[in-house]
Amino acid sequence: MNNQFEKRSDFVVVANRLSVDRVVADDGSETWRTSPGGLVTALEPVMQSRRGSAWVGWPGSPDEELEPFVHDGIQLVPVSLSAQDVTEYYEGFSNATLWPLFHDGVAFPEYHREWWDAYVRVNRRFAEAAAAVAAEGAQVWVQDYQLLLVPRMLRTLRPDLYIGFFLHIPFPPMELFVQLPWRAEILDGLLGSDLVGFQIAGGASNFIHLVSERLGYPTGDDTVTLPDGRVCAARAYPISIPTQRFADLAADPAVQERAREIRAELDDPELLFLGVDRLDYTKGIKHRLRAFGELVTSGQLDPDRAAFLQVATPSRERVEEYKMLRDEIDRIVGRINGSVGRIGRQPVTYLHTHYPREEMVAMYSAADVMVVSPLRDGMNLVAKEYIACRRNGDGALVLSEFTGAADELSEWTYSINPYDINGMKATMLRAATDAPEERQRRMAALREQVFTHDIDRWAESFLADMG
Ligand code: ADP
Ligand code: G6P
């Protein structure tokens, strides 16, 4: 890392988080660690390949006043959040109002006026930081639900810019969106963009429909004409991963050795299921563990031969719903292991930790069946990472139909409705026992899709359309 900050940038990404979090050890020493979540996995390689571009975002802890600096070839421009901003804007409006509302209301969204005030205040701070760093006529690409107001604020400050917005999470149907007391302000915020991107076509059409019904602006199939004559386009751009990077890591002999070790450390199960998520109630972790638990307690799967490895990165730990989820998962895992485990053999291994990429790839390489069971998910990159790592063309992907990834992949995955536990059990069994040729056939098609639709293609198509 160095602290030389170059001139203003022609390409600027604005996201709630920077690509790295500042971690201060007990002895006061400082390191930077890749920030959690799919947004950073996807955008980091995009930024690394565009030299001189800037990333505006929060360094992950309250009250940090940091100067811009360069890390891994990306110019990072920190935006400071106070402890109150973190509580009201990040944990509050972003993650206890918008996150549950936009994910089908699977948890109850809370509406508080002081959270909204903080959201407006912090969005303005991000818009001002982006306005200060963008060169004349630059492309500025705003990311995700934490910053829905930034496009309009930025356009007011800098009408010379090309402004794009990409929503990484689902855009809800009108019936849910209209609960928001500030729905008109949020639509207007997004309409400050030249182009708004969604994960799937349904999100884009929900948005166009809402704007037409609620604001009365003229709309086409994928465009809105604003009162000043400007046109804002809204389309789907399914996000992806740096597929080849994952494949190269999976081919590394050290990672392959680690994959063998992982199986050995789990007492060499004949059948290894894997789940990898941020610890989030949208991911359906409870549902999949319940399904596996019933399979081993009923004897449909032999607990001496089958194992489930569940890895969950800690996430949003001060938000109430996340605390409750953590306790519930501890309980479910304890119950399964308590009832069918024996000394030296636990059917479920649950790890609540963040791991380096190499370790994640070793886990993907080790697992026979990957279970991705969100109740709702914008895309789900974990599903694509598993596919990228199956270099021998084996393995099976069980995938919830309520993910964005299912739009692209469900023809070849073992598709599930995570609310249907019996259906999920049957599909998990089928994924585990189908003929190897059938699993190979499916995996070949999945790999073709994920290798031809990688993150570079996603970024290029969005930026080409943005102008
Ligand atoms: P979300 O963005 O909602 O977290 P995604 O599946 O799209 O969901 O992306 C999750 C990202 O986080 C993936 O890149 C995955 O590899 C990474 N990840 C998930 N769990 C862990 C973990 N325990 N340690 C490190 N990285 C993780
Ligand atoms: C999802 C969201 C991202 C977010 C990430 C991690 O991927 O779409 O915007 O950054 O989760 O969540 P966190 O709250 O830790 O930033």
Coordinates of C-alpha atoms and ligand atoms in Angstrom, one line a residue:
M1 CA 0.0 0.0 0.0
N2 CA 1.2 3.6 -0.5
N3 CA -0.4 6.9 0.2
Q4 CA 0.2 8.7 -3.1
F5 CA -3.2 9.8 -4.4
E6 CA -3.2 10.6 -8.1
K7 CA -5.3 13.2 -10.0
R8 CA -9.0 13.1 -10.4
S9 CA -10.3 9.9 -12.0
D10 CA -12.2 9.2 -15.3
F11 CA -13.8 6.1 -13.7
V12 CA -15.2 6.1 -10.2
V13 CA -17.0 3.4 -8.2
V14 CA -19.0 4.5 -5.2
A15 CA -20.0 1.7 -2.8
N16 CA -20.9 1.7 0.9
R17 CA -17.7 -0.3 1.6
L18 CA -14.3 0.0 0.3
S19 CA -12.8 -3.2 -1.2
V20 CA -10.8 -3.6 2.1
D21 CA -11.7 -3.2 5.8
R22 CA -9.2 -1.8 8.3
V23 CA -8.5 -4.3 11.0
V24 CA -6.6 -3.1 14.1
A25 CA -5.0 -5.8 16.2
D26 CA -4.8 -5.8 20.0
D27 CA -1.2 -4.5 19.8
G28 CA -2.4 -1.5 17.7
S29 CA -0.9 -2.8 14.4
E30 CA -3.1 -2.3 11.4
T31 CA -3.9 -4.6 8.4
W32 CA -6.4 -4.5 5.6
R33 CA -8.6 -7.4 4.9
T34 CA -11.0 -8.0 1.9
S35 CA -14.4 -6.8 2.8
P36 CA -17.2 -9.3 3.1
G37 CA -19.8 -10.1 0.5
G38 CA -20.3 -10.6 -3.2
L39 CA -20.2 -7.0 -4.2
V40 CA -16.5 -6.8 -3.4
T41 CA -15.7 -10.2 -4.9
A42 CA -17.2 -9.0 -8.2
L43 CA -16.0 -5.4 -8.3
E44 CA -12.4 -5.8 -7.1
P45 CA -11.1 -7.4 -10.4
V46 CA -13.1 -4.9 -12.4
M47 CA -11.2 -2.1 -10.6
Q48 CA -7.8 -3.8 -10.7
S49 CA -8.0 -3.9 -14.5
R50 CA -8.7 -0.2 -14.8
R51 CA -5.7 1.7 -13.6
G52 CA -6.2 5.1 -12.2
S53 CA -9.8 4.5 -11.3
A54 CA -11.1 5.4 -7.8
W55 CA -13.2 3.6 -5.3
V56 CA -15.2 5.7 -2.9
G57 CA -16.4 3.9 0.3
W58 CA -16.4 3.4 4.0
P59 CA -13.4 1.6 5.6
G60 CA -15.6 -0.6 7.9
S61 CA -15.3 0.9 11.4
P62 CA -16.8 4.1 12.9
D63 CA -15.0 7.4 13.3
E64 CA -12.1 6.8 10.9
E65 CA -10.7 9.8 9.2
L66 CA -8.4 8.4 6.6
E67 CA -6.6 10.1 3.7
P68 CA -7.0 8.5 0.2
F69 CA -4.5 5.7 -0.4
V70 CA -3.6 3.0 -3.0
H71 CA -4.2 -0.7 -2.3
D72 CA -3.7 -3.5 -4.8
G73 CA -3.6 -1.0 -7.6
I74 CA -6.9 0.7 -6.7
Q75 CA -7.2 4.3 -5.4
L76 CA -9.3 4.1 -2.3
V77 CA -11.2 7.2 -1.2
P78 CA -12.5 6.7 2.4
V79 CA -15.7 8.2 3.6
S80 CA -16.0 8.5 7.3
L81 CA -19.1 7.3 9.3
S82 CA -19.7 8.3 12.9
A83 CA -20.9 5.7 15.4
Q84 CA -24.4 7.2 15.0
D85 CA -24.2 7.0 11.2
V86 CA -23.3 3.3 11.5
T87 CA -26.3 2.7 13.8
E88 CA -28.9 4.7 11.9
Y89 CA -27.8 4.6 8.2
Y90 CA -25.9 1.3 8.0
E91 CA -27.5 -1.0 10.6
G92 CA -30.8 0.8 10.6
F93 CA -32.1 2.1 7.3
S94 CA -29.9 0.0 5.0
N95 CA -30.0 -3.3 6.9
A96 CA -33.1 -3.3 9.0
T97 CA -35.4 -1.3 6.6
L98 CA -34.3 -1.8 2.9
W99 CA -32.5 -5.2 3.2
P100 CA -35.6 -7.1 4.5
L101 CA -38.1 -5.1 2.4
F102 CA -36.2 -5.8 -0.8
H103 CA -35.8 -9.5 0.1
D104 CA -39.5 -10.3 0.0
G105 CA -40.0 -9.1 3.6
V106 CA -38.6 -12.4 4.9
A107 CA -37.8 -10.4 8.1
F108 CA -40.0 -7.5 9.2
P109 CA -38.8 -4.1 7.8
E110 CA -38.7 -1.3 10.4
Y111 CA -39.5 2.2 9.5
H112 CA -37.9 5.0 11.6
R113 CA -37.8 8.7 10.6
E114 CA -34.4 9.3 12.3
W115 CA -32.9 6.4 10.3
W116 CA -34.2 8.0 7.1
D117 CA -32.7 11.3 8.0
A118 CA -29.3 9.6 8.6
Y119 CA -29.7 7.8 5.2
V120 CA -30.2 11.1 3.4
R121 CA -27.3 12.7 5.3
V122 CA -24.8 9.9 4.6
N123 CA -25.9 9.5 0.9
R124 CA -25.1 13.2 0.5
R125 CA -21.6 12.7 2.0
F126 CA -21.0 9.9 -0.5
A127 CA -22.2 12.1 -3.4
E128 CA -20.0 14.9 -2.4
A129 CA -17.0 12.6 -2.1
A130 CA -17.6 11.2 -5.6
A131 CA -18.1 14.7 -7.0
A132 CA -14.8 15.8 -5.6
V133 CA -12.8 12.8 -7.1
A134 CA -14.5 12.5 -10.6
A135 CA -12.8 14.2 -13.5
E136 CA -14.7 16.2 -16.1
G137 CA -17.1 13.9 -18.0
A138 CA -16.1 10.9 -15.9
Q139 CA -18.1 7.7 -15.6
V140 CA -19.3 7.2 -12.0
W141 CA -20.8 3.9 -11.1
V142 CA -22.9 3.9 -7.9
Q143 CA -23.5 0.5 -6.2
D144 CA -26.3 -1.0 -4.2
Y145 CA -29.1 -0.3 -1.8
Q146 CA -27.2 1.7 0.7
L147 CA -26.8 4.5 -1.8
L148 CA -30.1 4.8 -3.7
L149 CA -30.2 8.6 -3.4
V150 CA -26.6 9.2 -4.6
P151 CA -27.4 9.3 -8.4
R152 CA -29.8 12.3 -8.1
M153 CA -27.6 14.1 -5.6
L154 CA -24.5 13.6 -7.8
R155 CA -26.3 14.8 -10.9
T156 CA -27.3 18.0 -9.1
L157 CA -23.6 18.6 -8.0
R158 CA -22.0 17.5 -11.3
P159 CA -24.3 17.5 -14.4
D160 CA -21.3 16.7 -16.6
L161 CA -20.9 13.1 -15.4
Y162 CA -22.2 9.9 -16.8
I163 CA -23.9 8.2 -13.9
G164 CA -24.7 4.5 -13.6
F165 CA -26.3 2.6 -10.8
F166 CA -26.2 -1.2 -10.1
L167 CA -28.5 -2.9 -7.6
H168 CA -26.9 -6.1 -6.3
I169 CA -30.0 -7.2 -4.3
P170 CA -33.5 -7.9 -5.7
F171 CA -35.8 -5.1 -6.6
P172 CA -39.1 -5.8 -4.9
P173 CA -42.6 -6.0 -6.6
M174 CA -44.6 -2.8 -6.4
E175 CA -46.9 -4.2 -3.6
L176 CA -43.9 -4.4 -1.2
F177 CA -42.0 -1.3 -2.4
V178 CA -44.9 1.0 -1.8
Q179 CA -44.8 0.3 2.0
L180 CA -41.8 2.7 2.1
P181 CA -42.8 6.1 3.5
W182 CA -40.0 7.6 1.3
R183 CA -40.8 5.7 -1.9
A184 CA -41.0 8.7 -4.1
E185 CA -37.7 10.1 -2.9
I186 CA -36.0 6.7 -3.6
L187 CA -37.4 6.4 -7.1
D188 CA -36.3 10.0 -7.8
G189 CA -32.8 9.2 -6.4
L190 CA -32.4 6.3 -8.8
L191 CA -33.7 8.3 -11.7
G192 CA -30.7 10.6 -11.4
S193 CA -28.8 7.8 -13.3
D194 CA -28.3 7.4 -17.0
L195 CA -28.6 3.7 -16.6
V196 CA -29.9 1.6 -13.7
G197 CA -28.8 -2.1 -13.7
F198 CA -30.6 -5.0 -12.0
Q199 CA -29.7 -8.6 -11.5
I200 CA -32.7 -10.0 -13.4
A201 CA -35.2 -8.7 -16.0
G202 CA -38.0 -8.9 -13.4
G203 CA -36.2 -6.2 -11.2
A204 CA -35.9 -3.8 -14.2
S205 CA -39.6 -4.3 -15.1
N206 CA -40.7 -3.8 -11.5
F207 CA -38.9 -0.5 -11.5
I208 CA -40.3 0.7 -14.8
H209 CA -43.8 -0.3 -13.7
L210 CA -43.5 1.6 -10.4
V211 CA -42.1 4.8 -12.0
S212 CA -45.0 4.7 -14.5
E213 CA -47.7 4.0 -11.9
R214 CA -46.4 6.2 -9.1
L215 CA -44.7 9.1 -10.8
G216 CA -46.6 9.1 -14.1
Y217 CA -43.5 9.6 -16.3
P218 CA -43.6 8.2 -19.8
T219 CA -41.9 4.8 -20.0
G220 CA -40.8 2.5 -22.8
D221 CA -39.9 -1.2 -22.4
D222 CA -36.7 -0.3 -20.6
T223 CA -36.6 3.5 -20.5
V224 CA -38.1 6.4 -18.5
T225 CA -38.4 9.9 -20.0
L226 CA -38.0 12.5 -17.2
P227 CA -39.8 15.9 -17.1
D228 CA -36.6 17.6 -18.3
G229 CA -36.4 15.3 -21.4
R230 CA -33.5 13.2 -20.1
V231 CA -33.8 9.5 -20.5
C232 CA -32.9 6.9 -17.8
A233 CA -32.6 3.3 -19.0
A234 CA -33.3 0.3 -16.7
R235 CA -32.0 -3.2 -17.7
A236 CA -30.8 -6.5 -16.4
Y237 CA -27.1 -7.3 -16.1
P238 CA -26.6 -10.5 -14.2
I239 CA -23.4 -10.2 -12.2
S240 CA -20.7 -12.8 -12.2
I241 CA -17.3 -13.7 -10.8
P242 CA -13.7 -13.7 -12.1
T243 CA -14.2 -17.3 -13.2
Q244 CA -10.7 -18.0 -14.5
R245 CA -9.1 -16.7 -11.2
F246 CA -11.2 -19.2 -9.3
A247 CA -10.4 -22.0 -11.8
D248 CA -6.6 -21.2 -11.6
L249 CA -6.7 -21.4 -7.8
A250 CA -8.6 -24.7 -8.0
A251 CA -5.8 -26.0 -10.2
D252 CA -3.1 -25.1 -7.8
P253 CA -1.5 -28.3 -6.3
A254 CA -1.4 -26.7 -2.8
V255 CA -5.1 -26.0 -2.9
Q256 CA -5.8 -29.5 -4.2
E257 CA -3.8 -31.0 -1.4
R258 CA -5.7 -28.8 1.1
A259 CA -9.0 -30.1 -0.4
R260 CA -7.8 -33.7 0.4
E261 CA -6.8 -32.7 3.9
I262 CA -10.3 -31.1 4.5
R263 CA -12.0 -34.4 3.7
A264 CA -9.5 -36.3 5.8
E265 CA -10.0 -33.9 8.8
L266 CA -13.8 -34.5 8.4
D267 CA -13.1 -38.2 8.9
D268 CA -13.2 -39.0 5.1
P269 CA -17.0 -39.0 4.5
E270 CA -18.2 -40.7 1.4
L271 CA -20.5 -37.9 0.7
L272 CA -19.7 -34.3 1.6
F273 CA -22.3 -31.5 1.4
L274 CA -21.2 -27.9 1.6
G275 CA -22.9 -24.6 2.5
V276 CA -21.1 -21.2 2.3
D277 CA -22.7 -17.9 3.1
R278 CA -22.6 -14.7 5.0
L279 CA -24.6 -15.4 8.1
D280 CA -27.8 -13.9 6.9
Y281 CA -31.5 -14.9 7.3
T282 CA -32.1 -14.5 3.6
K283 CA -29.7 -17.5 2.8
G284 CA -32.0 -20.3 4.0
I285 CA -29.2 -21.8 6.2
K286 CA -31.7 -23.0 8.8
H287 CA -33.9 -24.7 6.1
R288 CA -31.0 -26.6 4.6
L289 CA -29.6 -27.8 7.9
R290 CA -33.1 -28.9 8.9
A291 CA -33.4 -30.9 5.7
F292 CA -30.0 -32.5 6.2
G293 CA -30.7 -33.2 9.9
E294 CA -33.9 -35.0 8.9
L295 CA -32.1 -37.0 6.3
V296 CA -29.5 -38.3 8.8
T297 CA -31.9 -38.8 11.7
S298 CA -34.3 -40.8 9.6
G299 CA -31.5 -42.9 8.2
Q300 CA -32.1 -41.8 4.6
L301 CA -28.5 -40.7 4.7
D302 CA -26.1 -42.7 6.9
P303 CA -24.6 -40.3 9.5
D304 CA -21.4 -42.4 9.4
R305 CA -21.0 -41.8 5.7
A306 CA -22.5 -38.3 5.0
A307 CA -21.3 -35.0 6.4
F308 CA -22.3 -31.4 6.1
L309 CA -19.8 -28.6 6.2
Q310 CA -21.4 -25.2 6.8
V311 CA -19.2 -22.1 6.7
A312 CA -20.8 -18.7 7.6
T313 CA -19.0 -15.4 7.6
P314 CA -20.0 -13.2 10.5
S315 CA -22.2 -10.4 9.2
R316 CA -24.1 -7.3 10.6
E317 CA -23.7 -8.7 14.1
R318 CA -25.3 -5.9 16.0
V319 CA -28.6 -6.1 14.0
E320 CA -31.2 -7.9 16.1
E321 CA -32.4 -10.4 13.4
Y322 CA -28.7 -11.5 12.8
K323 CA -28.1 -12.1 16.5
M324 CA -31.3 -14.3 16.7
L325 CA -30.3 -16.2 13.6
R326 CA -26.9 -17.0 15.0
D327 CA -28.4 -18.4 18.2
E328 CA -30.9 -20.5 16.2
I329 CA -28.2 -22.0 13.9
D330 CA -26.1 -22.9 17.0
R331 CA -29.2 -24.7 18.4
I332 CA -30.0 -26.5 15.1
V333 CA -26.4 -27.7 14.7
G334 CA -26.2 -28.8 18.4
R335 CA -29.5 -30.7 18.1
I336 CA -28.4 -32.7 15.0
N337 CA -25.0 -33.5 16.3
G338 CA -26.3 -34.3 19.7
S339 CA -28.9 -36.8 18.4
V340 CA -26.9 -38.6 15.7
G341 CA -23.2 -37.8 16.3
R342 CA -20.9 -40.1 18.1
I343 CA -17.4 -39.7 19.6
G344 CA -15.1 -38.6 16.8
R345 CA -17.9 -38.1 14.2
Q346 CA -20.2 -35.2 14.0
P347 CA -22.5 -35.1 10.9
V348 CA -22.5 -31.2 10.8
T349 CA -19.3 -29.1 11.1
Y350 CA -20.2 -25.5 11.4
L351 CA -17.6 -22.7 11.2
H352 CA -18.5 -19.1 11.9
T353 CA -15.4 -17.5 10.5
H354 CA -14.0 -15.6 7.5
Y355 CA -11.5 -17.6 5.4
P356 CA -9.0 -16.6 2.8
R357 CA -9.9 -17.3 -0.8
E358 CA -7.6 -20.3 -1.1
E359 CA -9.4 -22.1 1.7
M360 CA -12.8 -21.4 0.2
V361 CA -11.6 -22.8 -3.1
A362 CA -10.3 -25.9 -1.3
M363 CA -13.7 -26.4 0.3
Y364 CA -15.5 -26.0 -3.1
S365 CA -13.0 -28.5 -4.5
A366 CA -13.6 -31.0 -1.7
A367 CA -17.4 -31.0 -1.7
D368 CA -19.6 -33.5 -3.6
V369 CA -22.8 -31.5 -3.3
M370 CA -23.1 -27.7 -2.8
V371 CA -26.3 -26.6 -1.2
V372 CA -27.4 -23.0 -2.0
S373 CA -30.8 -22.4 -0.5
P374 CA -31.7 -18.7 -0.2
L375 CA -35.2 -17.6 0.5
R376 CA -34.4 -14.7 -1.8
D377 CA -31.0 -13.6 -3.2
G378 CA -30.1 -10.9 -5.8
M379 CA -27.6 -13.3 -7.6
N380 CA -25.6 -15.6 -5.2
L381 CA -22.0 -15.7 -6.3
V382 CA -21.2 -18.7 -4.2
A383 CA -23.1 -20.9 -6.6
K384 CA -20.9 -19.6 -9.5
E385 CA -17.7 -20.0 -7.5
Y386 CA -18.5 -23.7 -6.8
I387 CA -19.0 -24.3 -10.6
A388 CA -15.8 -22.5 -11.5
C389 CA -13.8 -24.7 -9.1
R390 CA -15.1 -28.1 -10.4
R391 CA -12.2 -28.6 -12.7
N392 CA -12.9 -32.4 -13.2
G393 CA -16.5 -31.6 -14.2
D394 CA -18.0 -33.5 -11.3
G395 CA -20.0 -32.3 -8.3
A396 CA -23.6 -31.2 -8.0
L397 CA -25.2 -27.9 -7.3
V398 CA -28.5 -27.7 -5.4
L399 CA -29.9 -24.2 -6.0
S400 CA -32.9 -22.3 -4.8
E401 CA -35.2 -21.1 -7.4
F402 CA -35.4 -17.8 -5.5
T403 CA -31.9 -16.7 -6.4
G404 CA -30.9 -14.5 -9.4
A405 CA -28.4 -17.3 -10.3
A406 CA -31.4 -19.6 -10.9
D407 CA -32.5 -17.4 -13.9
E408 CA -29.3 -18.4 -15.7
L409 CA -28.5 -21.8 -14.2
S410 CA -31.7 -23.7 -13.1
E411 CA -31.9 -25.8 -16.3
W412 CA -28.8 -27.7 -15.1
T413 CA -28.9 -27.4 -11.3
Y414 CA -30.8 -29.5 -8.8
S415 CA -33.5 -26.9 -8.3
I416 CA -35.3 -26.4 -4.9
N417 CA -37.9 -24.4 -3.2
P418 CA -36.3 -23.9 0.2
Y419 CA -39.7 -23.5 2.0
D420 CA -40.5 -27.1 0.9
I421 CA -38.3 -29.2 3.3
N422 CA -39.5 -32.5 1.9
G423 CA -38.9 -31.4 -1.6
M424 CA -35.4 -30.2 -0.6
K425 CA -34.6 -33.5 1.1
A426 CA -35.6 -35.4 -2.0
T427 CA -33.5 -33.2 -4.3
M428 CA -30.5 -33.3 -2.0
L429 CA -30.7 -37.1 -2.1
R430 CA -31.1 -37.1 -5.9
A431 CA -28.1 -34.7 -6.3
A432 CA -26.0 -37.0 -4.2
T433 CA -27.0 -40.3 -5.9
D434 CA -27.6 -39.4 -9.6
A435 CA -25.4 -41.3 -12.0
P436 CA -22.0 -39.7 -12.4
E437 CA -22.6 -39.2 -16.1
E438 CA -25.8 -37.2 -15.4
R439 CA -23.9 -35.0 -12.9
Q440 CA -21.1 -34.5 -15.4
R441 CA -23.6 -33.5 -18.1
R442 CA -25.1 -30.9 -15.9
M443 CA -21.8 -29.6 -14.6
A444 CA -20.4 -29.2 -18.2
A445 CA -23.4 -27.0 -19.1
L446 CA -23.0 -25.0 -15.9
R447 CA -19.3 -24.4 -16.5
E448 CA -19.9 -23.3 -20.1
Q449 CA -22.3 -20.7 -18.8
V450 CA -20.1 -19.4 -16.0
F451 CA -16.9 -19.3 -18.1
T452 CA -18.6 -17.4 -21.0
H453 CA -20.4 -15.0 -18.7
D454 CA -17.8 -13.8 -16.3
I455 CA -17.3 -10.6 -14.4
D456 CA -15.4 -8.9 -17.3
R457 CA -18.3 -9.4 -19.6
W458 CA -20.7 -8.1 -17.0
A459 CA -18.7 -4.9 -16.5
E460 CA -18.0 -4.3 -20.2
S461 CA -21.7 -4.7 -21.1
F462 CA -22.9 -2.3 -18.4
L463 CA -20.2 0.3 -19.1
A464 CA -20.7 0.2 -22.8
D465 CA -24.5 0.9 -22.4
M466 CA -23.8 3.6 -19.8
G467 CA -22.1 5.9 -22.4
Ligands
ADP1 P1 -23.6 -12.0 -0.5 O1 -23.1 -11.0 -1.4 O2 -25.0 -11.8 -0.1 O3 -22.8 -12.2 0.7 P2 -22.8 -13.9 -2.5 O4 -23.0 -15.4 -2.5 O5 -23.1 -13.2 -3.8 O6 -23.6 -13.4 -1.3 O7 -21.3 -13.6 -2.2 C1 -20.6 -14.0 -1.0 C2 -19.1 -13.9 -1.2 O8 -18.5 -14.0 0.1 C3 -18.5 -14.9 -2.1 O9 -17.5 -14.3 -2.9 C4 -17.9 -15.9 -1.1 O10 -16.8 -16.6 -1.6 C5 -17.5 -15.0 0.1 N1 -17.6 -15.8 1.4 C6 -18.7 -16.4 1.9 N2 -18.4 -17.0 3.0 C7 -17.1 -16.7 3.3 C8 -16.2 -17.1 4.4 N3 -16.6 -17.8 5.4 N4 -15.0 -16.6 4.3 C9 -14.6 -15.9 3.2 N5 -15.4 -15.6 2.2 C10 -16.6 -16.0 2.2
G6P2 C1 -24.3 -8.0 0.0 C2 -24.7 -6.6 -0.4 C3 -23.4 -5.7 -0.3 C4 -22.7 -5.8 1.0 C5 -22.4 -7.3 1.3 C6 -21.8 -7.5 2.7 O1 -23.4 -8.5 -1.0 O2 -25.3 -6.6 -1.6 O3 -23.8 -4.4 -0.6 O4 -21.5 -5.1 1.0 O5 -23.6 -8.0 1.3 O6 -22.6 -6.9 3.7 P1 -22.0 -5.7 4.6 O7 -23.2 -5.2 5.3 O8 -21.0 -6.4 5.5 O9 -21.3 -4.7 3.8

